[in-house]
Amino acid sequence: MVGRLHLNNERIDLRQLVSPGSWLGDETINAFLYVVQQRCRGRVVLLNTHFLKLLGGHDFNSFDYHRVRRWTAAKRLRELAGLDSIRDAQLVCVPVHAGSKHWWLALCDLRARGQPILWCFDSARDACETWDPSRGEKALRCLARWLEVEGVVDAHAGRATLVLAPQCAPQRDAALEGDCAVFTCAAADSAAAMGMTGGFPYSSADMQAMRWRIARALVVHAFW
C-alpha cells in the first residue's frame, strides 16, 4: 500500500491511519466521507468536518447561517449528493469536533417529513462518568436551527427531536482515545448503507479492521 495519497484535494497519510489508536485528522475523515457520499447519492448527504465549525463556531454557541448558505445551494448539493434540496435527503451526517481532539457523529433523520430527529452518536458516552450531555446538545440544537432555516422543520409540528444518548451507539475502548474518529467514520458508513434500520453492527474490537477498510476505500477511489 502506498504511504501517502491525494484524494479530493486532501493529503492522506495511510501509514498513520492504520496505526492502532492513532488520531485521524480532518483530511482523512473528509476524504472517507467523500468516498461514502459517492455510493449513497440521492439518499444521504454527508457534510465534512468544516461545516459545523463554520455554522456554530468552536463551542457551538453561535449561529452564522450565511457562512454555510452556499453548501446547500441547488447546484452544489446536486454535485455533492445528487439532490436539489436538503429537504429531499433521507439522512444528513455531520462529523462533530468536540473539545480539542474528540469526534462524534451527528445524524439528522429527515424521513418523517417536517419532523426531523437528530441523534448524537458519541463513542465516548459511557467511557467517562462525567460525560456532559450539553456537549452533544449544543451541537444538535445548532443543527436543528439550521434545518429550520432550510425549511426542513414543519412550523406546525414543533421543533426537531434531539436524542442525546442513544443506546445503539457503540462505545470505544477508553484506552484508545484516537479511535473516536474511526467510530465517527464507521457510523457514517453504516448509516449511509443501511439507514437507521440496521443499527450499528460494529464494536471497539472492529476498529483496527475499520482503519484498514478506510485505507483500502481511499486507495481504490484514488486510483480508480
PDB file of N, CA and C in Angstrom, residues 51-105:
ATOM      1  N   PHE A  51     -18.137  22.022   8.246  1.00  0.00           N
ATOM      2  CA  PHE A  51     -19.489  22.588   8.193  1.00  0.00           C
ATOM      3  C   PHE A  51     -19.943  23.139   9.538  1.00  0.00           C
ATOM      4  N   LEU A  52     -19.916  22.304  10.569  1.00  0.00           N
ATOM      5  CA  LEU A  52     -20.451  22.735  11.861  1.00  0.00           C
ATOM      6  C   LEU A  52     -19.550  23.775  12.523  1.00  0.00           C
ATOM      7  N   LYS A  53     -18.251  23.711  12.233  1.00  0.00           N
ATOM      8  CA  LYS A  53     -17.334  24.730  12.762  1.00  0.00           C
ATOM      9  C   LYS A  53     -17.724  26.107  12.228  1.00  0.00           C
ATOM     10  N   LEU A  54     -18.074  26.162  10.948  1.00  0.00           N
ATOM     11  CA  LEU A  54     -18.469  27.431  10.351  1.00  0.00           C
ATOM     12  C   LEU A  54     -19.840  27.876  10.843  1.00  0.00           C
ATOM     13  N   LEU A  55     -20.747  26.927  10.964  1.00  0.00           N
ATOM     14  CA  LEU A  55     -22.119  27.256  11.359  1.00  0.00           C
ATOM     15  C   LEU A  55     -22.218  27.690  12.818  1.00  0.00           C
ATOM     16  N   GLY A  56     -21.602  26.923  13.719  1.00  0.00           N
ATOM     17  CA  GLY A  56     -21.805  27.161  15.147  1.00  0.00           C
ATOM     18  C   GLY A  56     -20.614  27.669  15.919  1.00  0.00           C
ATOM     19  N   GLY A  57     -19.474  27.828  15.253  1.00  0.00           N
ATOM     20  CA  GLY A  57     -18.294  28.273  15.965  1.00  0.00           C
ATOM     21  C   GLY A  57     -17.635  27.150  16.732  1.00  0.00           C
ATOM     22  N   HIS A  58     -16.579  27.477  17.443  1.00  0.00           N
ATOM     23  CA  HIS A  58     -15.782  26.463  18.140  1.00  0.00           C
ATOM     24  C   HIS A  58     -16.586  25.719  19.200  1.00  0.00           C
ATOM     25  N   ASP A  59     -17.461  26.421  19.928  1.00  0.00           N
ATOM     26  CA  ASP A  59     -18.197  25.791  21.024  1.00  0.00           C
ATOM     27  C   ASP A  59     -19.692  25.654  20.740  1.00  0.00           C
ATOM     28  N   PHE A  60     -20.098  25.903  19.488  1.00  0.00           N
ATOM     29  CA  PHE A  60     -21.494  25.757  19.048  1.00  0.00           C
ATOM     30  C   PHE A  60     -22.443  26.741  19.726  1.00  0.00           C
ATOM     31  N   ASN A  61     -21.913  27.802  20.286  1.00  0.00           N
ATOM     32  CA  ASN A  61     -22.757  28.796  20.944  1.00  0.00           C
ATOM     33  C   ASN A  61     -23.229  29.887  19.992  1.00  0.00           C
ATOM     34  N   SER A  62     -22.629  29.941  18.816  1.00  0.00           N
ATOM     35  CA  SER A  62     -23.030  30.967  17.843  1.00  0.00           C
ATOM     36  C   SER A  62     -23.820  30.306  16.714  1.00  0.00           C
ATOM     37  N   PHE A  63     -24.334  31.124  15.822  1.00  0.00           N
ATOM     38  CA  PHE A  63     -25.082  30.594  14.675  1.00  0.00           C
ATOM     39  C   PHE A  63     -24.924  31.580  13.522  1.00  0.00           C
ATOM     40  N   ASP A  64     -24.200  31.158  12.495  1.00  0.00           N
ATOM     41  CA  ASP A  64     -23.935  32.024  11.349  1.00  0.00           C
ATOM     42  C   ASP A  64     -24.305  31.277  10.061  1.00  0.00           C
ATOM     43  N   TYR A  65     -25.580  31.326   9.722  1.00  0.00           N
ATOM     44  CA  TYR A  65     -26.070  30.595   8.560  1.00  0.00           C
ATOM     45  C   TYR A  65     -25.412  31.054   7.258  1.00  0.00           C
ATOM     46  N   HIS A  66     -25.082  32.316   7.171  1.00  0.00           N
ATOM     47  CA  HIS A  66     -24.529  32.843   5.930  1.00  0.00           C
ATOM     48  C   HIS A  66     -23.198  32.195   5.565  1.00  0.00           C
ATOM     49  N   ARG A  67     -22.488  31.700   6.574  1.00  0.00           N
ATOM     50  CA  ARG A  67     -21.203  31.057   6.298  1.00  0.00           C
ATOM     51  C   ARG A  67     -21.363  29.685   5.631  1.00  0.00           C
ATOM     52  N   VAL A  68     -22.546  29.085   5.745  1.00  0.00           N
ATOM     53  CA  VAL A  68     -22.764  27.760   5.146  1.00  0.00           C
ATOM     54  C   VAL A  68     -23.920  27.770   4.146  1.00  0.00           C
ATOM     55  N   ARG A  69     -24.452  28.950   3.870  1.00  0.00           N
ATOM     56  CA  ARG A  69     -25.628  29.039   2.995  1.00  0.00           C
ATOM     57  C   ARG A  69     -25.385  28.383   1.641  1.00  0.00           C
ATOM     58  N   ARG A  70     -24.209  28.557   1.092  1.00  0.00           N
ATOM     59  CA  ARG A  70     -23.923  28.013  -0.237  1.00  0.00           C
ATOM     60  C   ARG A  70     -23.737  26.496  -0.244  1.00  0.00           C
ATOM     61  N   TRP A  71     -23.527  25.910   0.930  1.00  0.00           N
ATOM     62  CA  TRP A  71     -23.307  24.465   0.992  1.00  0.00           C
ATOM     63  C   TRP A  71     -24.519  23.681   0.503  1.00  0.00           C
ATOM     64  N   THR A  72     -25.696  24.255   0.664  1.00  0.00           N
ATOM     65  CA  THR A  72     -26.915  23.552   0.248  1.00  0.00           C
ATOM     66  C   THR A  72     -27.592  24.235  -0.936  1.00  0.00           C
ATOM     67  N   ALA A  73     -26.853  25.094  -1.630  1.00  0.00           N
ATOM     68  CA  ALA A  73     -27.383  25.654  -2.878  1.00  0.00           C
ATOM     69  C   ALA A  73     -27.612  24.506  -3.857  1.00  0.00           C
ATOM     70  N   ALA A  74     -28.631  24.628  -4.693  1.00  0.00           N
ATOM     71  CA  ALA A  74     -29.048  23.516  -5.555  1.00  0.00           C
ATOM     72  C   ALA A  74     -27.895  22.971  -6.389  1.00  0.00           C
ATOM     73  N   LYS A  75     -27.100  23.840  -6.992  1.00  0.00           N
ATOM     74  CA  LYS A  75     -26.015  23.362  -7.857  1.00  0.00           C
ATOM     75  C   LYS A  75     -24.978  22.573  -7.073  1.00  0.00           C
ATOM     76  N   ARG A  76     -24.561  23.108  -5.938  1.00  0.00           N
ATOM     77  CA  ARG A  76     -23.533  22.438  -5.139  1.00  0.00           C
ATOM     78  C   ARG A  76     -24.061  21.131  -4.564  1.00  0.00           C
ATOM     79  N   LEU A  77     -25.296  21.144  -4.059  1.00  0.00           N
ATOM     80  CA  LEU A  77     -25.860  19.936  -3.467  1.00  0.00           C
ATOM     81  C   LEU A  77     -26.071  18.855  -4.526  1.00  0.00           C
ATOM     82  N   ARG A  78     -26.422  19.277  -5.732  1.00  0.00           N
ATOM     83  CA  ARG A  78     -26.595  18.320  -6.826  1.00  0.00           C
ATOM     84  C   ARG A  78     -25.273  17.645  -7.166  1.00  0.00           C
ATOM     85  N   GLU A  79     -24.197  18.426  -7.170  1.00  0.00           N
ATOM     86  CA  GLU A  79     -22.875  17.870  -7.452  1.00  0.00           C
ATOM     87  C   GLU A  79     -22.406  16.946  -6.333  1.00  0.00           C
ATOM     88  N   LEU A  80     -22.692  17.334  -5.108  1.00  0.00           N
ATOM     89  CA  LEU A  80     -22.244  16.557  -3.962  1.00  0.00           C
ATOM     90  C   LEU A  80     -23.036  15.282  -3.767  1.00  0.00           C
ATOM     91  N   ALA A  81     -24.373  15.412  -3.751  1.00  0.00           N
ATOM     92  CA  ALA A  81     -25.210  14.295  -3.322  1.00  0.00           C
ATOM     93  C   ALA A  81     -26.296  13.900  -4.301  1.00  0.00           C
ATOM     94  N   GLY A  82     -26.371  14.558  -5.451  1.00  0.00           N
ATOM     95  CA  GLY A  82     -27.407  14.208  -6.412  1.00  0.00           C
ATOM     96  C   GLY A  82     -28.793  14.635  -5.982  1.00  0.00           C
ATOM     97  N   LEU A  83     -28.880  15.687  -5.159  1.00  0.00           N
ATOM     98  CA  LEU A  83     -30.163  16.189  -4.669  1.00  0.00           C
ATOM     99  C   LEU A  83     -30.299  17.668  -4.980  1.00  0.00           C
ATOM    100  N   ASP A  84     -31.523  18.112  -5.197  1.00  0.00           N
ATOM    101  CA  ASP A  84     -31.761  19.527  -5.479  1.00  0.00           C
ATOM    102  C   ASP A  84     -31.959  20.347  -4.223  1.00  0.00           C
ATOM    103  N   SER A  85     -32.338  19.689  -3.130  1.00  0.00           N
ATOM    104  CA  SER A  85     -32.611  20.399  -1.877  1.00  0.00           C
ATOM    105  C   SER A  85     -32.293  19.489  -0.709  1.00  0.00           C
ATOM    106  N   ILE A  86     -31.869  20.074   0.401  1.00  0.00           N
ATOM    107  CA  ILE A  86     -31.622  19.280   1.598  1.00  0.00           C
ATOM    108  C   ILE A  86     -32.913  18.628   2.077  1.00  0.00           C
ATOM    109  N   ARG A  87     -34.039  19.194   1.710  1.00  0.00           N
ATOM    110  CA  ARG A  87     -35.333  18.632   2.116  1.00  0.00           C
ATOM    111  C   ARG A  87     -35.616  17.299   1.431  1.00  0.00           C
ATOM    112  N   ASP A  88     -34.884  17.002   0.364  1.00  0.00           N
ATOM    113  CA  ASP A  88     -35.086  15.737  -0.355  1.00  0.00           C
ATOM    114  C   ASP A  88     -34.256  14.595   0.227  1.00  0.00           C
ATOM    115  N   ALA A  89     -33.369  14.899   1.154  1.00  0.00           N
ATOM    116  CA  ALA A  89     -32.500  13.872   1.738  1.00  0.00           C
ATOM    117  C   ALA A  89     -33.257  13.037   2.764  1.00  0.00           C
ATOM    118  N   GLN A  90     -32.854  11.788   2.907  1.00  0.00           N
ATOM    119  CA  GLN A  90     -33.385  10.940   3.974  1.00  0.00           C
ATOM    120  C   GLN A  90     -32.593  11.138   5.266  1.00  0.00           C
ATOM    121  N   LEU A  91     -31.269  11.227   5.116  1.00  0.00           N
ATOM    122  CA  LEU A  91     -30.382  11.397   6.256  1.00  0.00           C
ATOM    123  C   LEU A  91     -29.324  12.440   5.926  1.00  0.00           C
ATOM    124  N   VAL A  92     -28.879  13.144   6.952  1.00  0.00           N
ATOM    125  CA  VAL A  92     -27.743  14.058   6.832  1.00  0.00           C
ATOM    126  C   VAL A  92     -26.756  13.704   7.932  1.00  0.00           C
ATOM    127  N   CYS A  93     -25.518  13.392   7.554  1.00  0.00           N
ATOM    128  CA  CYS A  93     -24.478  13.037   8.513  1.00  0.00           C
ATOM    129  C   CYS A  93     -23.497  14.201   8.655  1.00  0.00           C
ATOM    130  N   VAL A  94     -23.212  14.566   9.892  1.00  0.00           N
ATOM    131  CA  VAL A  94     -22.319  15.699  10.157  1.00  0.00           C
ATOM    132  C   VAL A  94     -21.294  15.301  11.212  1.00  0.00           C
ATOM    133  N   PRO A  95     -20.009  15.218  10.886  1.00  0.00           N
ATOM    134  CA  PRO A  95     -18.996  14.957  11.913  1.00  0.00           C
ATOM    135  C   PRO A  95     -18.849  16.164  12.830  1.00  0.00           C
ATOM    136  N   VAL A  96     -18.724  15.896  14.114  1.00  0.00           N
ATOM    137  CA  VAL A  96     -18.654  16.960  15.120  1.00  0.00           C
ATOM    138  C   VAL A  96     -17.322  16.870  15.860  1.00  0.00           C
ATOM    139  N   HIS A  97     -16.613  17.977  15.928  1.00  0.00           N
ATOM    140  CA  HIS A  97     -15.352  18.057  16.673  1.00  0.00           C
ATOM    141  C   HIS A  97     -15.641  18.693  18.015  1.00  0.00           C
ATOM    142  N   ALA A  98     -15.583  17.909  19.068  1.00  0.00           N
ATOM    143  CA  ALA A  98     -15.893  18.386  20.414  1.00  0.00           C
ATOM    144  C   ALA A  98     -14.617  18.431  21.240  1.00  0.00           C
ATOM    145  N   GLY A  99     -14.328  19.549  21.836  1.00  0.00           N
ATOM    146  CA  GLY A  99     -13.096  19.669  22.585  1.00  0.00           C
ATOM    147  C   GLY A  99     -11.908  19.795  21.656  1.00  0.00           C
ATOM    148  N   SER A 100     -10.738  19.433  22.147  1.00  0.00           N
ATOM    149  CA  SER A 100      -9.529  19.609  21.343  1.00  0.00           C
ATOM    150  C   SER A 100      -9.292  18.486  20.350  1.00  0.00           C
ATOM    151  N   LYS A 101      -9.761  17.266  20.667  1.00  0.00           N
ATOM    152  CA  LYS A 101      -9.452  16.131  19.791  1.00  0.00           C
ATOM    153  C   LYS A 101     -10.640  15.214  19.519  1.00  0.00           C
ATOM    154  N   HIS A 102     -11.664  15.244  20.335  1.00  0.00           N
ATOM    155  CA  HIS A 102     -12.721  14.236  20.248  1.00  0.00           C
ATOM    156  C   HIS A 102     -13.653  14.459  19.056  1.00  0.00           C
ATOM    157  N   TRP A 103     -14.067  13.344  18.417  1.00  0.00           N
ATOM    158  CA  TRP A 103     -15.003  13.367  17.296  1.00  0.00           C
ATOM    159  C   TRP A 103     -16.211  12.500  17.608  1.00  0.00           C
ATOM    160  N   TRP A 104     -17.367  12.931  17.124  1.00  0.00           N
ATOM    161  CA  TRP A 104     -18.557  12.075  17.132  1.00  0.00           C
ATOM    162  C   TRP A 104     -19.434  12.460  15.945  1.00  0.00           C
ATOM    163  N   LEU A 105     -20.444  11.646  15.679  1.00  0.00           N
ATOM    164  CA  LEU A 105     -21.295  11.875  14.509  1.00  0.00           C
ATOM    165  C   LEU A 105     -22.676  12.367  14.911  1.00  0.00           C
TER     166      LEU A 105
END
